[in-house]
């Protein structure tokens, strides 16, 4: 994931808070469909994390970032 202000033609835009949107391209959308995208703040920093992903195989490494698609 990255922060951007550019919207591409194949992006889907989800407004998560007034003035705050998440953009997901069409390929990635298939991999995160049904997931929860959370913004997590911890002692080591802040990041977006994909949680409860029905497209993931197994639990991943526990960091909330790495996972293997069940495709």
Coordinates of C-alpha atoms in Angstrom, one line a residue:
X1 CA 0.0 0.0 0.0
X2 CA 1.1 3.5 -0.6
X3 CA -0.2 7.0 -0.1
X4 CA -1.2 8.7 -3.4
X5 CA -3.4 11.5 -4.7
X6 CA -3.6 10.1 -8.2
X7 CA -6.6 8.1 -9.2
X8 CA -6.1 5.6 -12.0
X9 CA -8.8 4.5 -14.4
X10 CA -9.1 1.0 -12.9
X11 CA -9.2 2.2 -9.2
X12 CA -12.2 1.7 -7.0
X13 CA -12.6 4.4 -4.4
X14 CA -14.0 3.8 -0.9
X15 CA -14.7 6.8 1.3
X16 CA -13.9 5.6 4.8
X17 CA -14.2 9.0 6.6
X18 CA -15.2 12.4 5.3
X19 CA -12.3 13.5 3.1
X20 CA -10.5 10.2 3.5
X21 CA -10.7 7.6 0.7
X22 CA -9.0 4.3 0.1
X23 CA -8.2 3.5 -3.6
X24 CA -7.9 -0.2 -4.6
X25 CA -7.0 -1.2 -8.2
X26 CA -9.1 -3.9 -9.9
X27 CA -6.4 -6.7 -9.5
X28 CA -5.9 -6.0 -5.8
X29 CA -9.6 -5.7 -5.1
X30 CA -10.1 -9.4 -6.0
X31 CA -7.4 -10.3 -3.4
X32 CA -8.9 -8.2 -0.5
X33 CA -12.6 -8.5 -1.2
X34 CA -14.4 -9.1 2.0
X35 CA -11.5 -8.0 4.2
X36 CA -11.2 -5.3 6.9
X37 CA -8.7 -2.6 6.2
X38 CA -7.6 -1.1 9.5
X39 CA -5.3 1.7 10.4
X40 CA -3.1 0.5 13.3
X41 CA -0.9 2.6 15.6
X42 CA 1.7 0.8 17.7
X43 CA 4.9 1.7 19.4
X44 CA 6.9 1.0 16.3
X45 CA 4.7 3.1 14.0
X46 CA 1.4 3.3 12.2
X47 CA 0.3 1.4 9.1
X48 CA -2.7 0.1 7.2
X49 CA -3.3 -3.6 7.9
X50 CA -5.6 -6.1 6.1
X51 CA -7.5 -8.2 8.6
X52 CA -10.1 -11.0 8.4
X53 CA -9.2 -11.6 4.7
X54 CA -11.4 -14.5 3.3
X55 CA -9.0 -14.6 0.3
X56 CA -6.0 -15.5 2.5
X57 CA -4.7 -19.0 3.1
X58 CA -3.7 -19.5 6.7
X59 CA -3.0 -16.8 9.3
X60 CA 0.0 -15.2 7.6
X61 CA 3.0 -14.2 9.6
X62 CA 1.2 -12.3 12.3
X63 CA 2.4 -8.9 11.3
X64 CA -0.9 -8.0 9.5
X65 CA 0.8 -7.3 6.3
X66 CA 2.1 -10.6 4.8
X67 CA -0.3 -13.3 3.7
X68 CA -0.7 -15.9 1.0
X69 CA -3.7 -15.8 -1.4
X70 CA -6.0 -18.9 -1.3
X71 CA -6.4 -18.8 -5.1

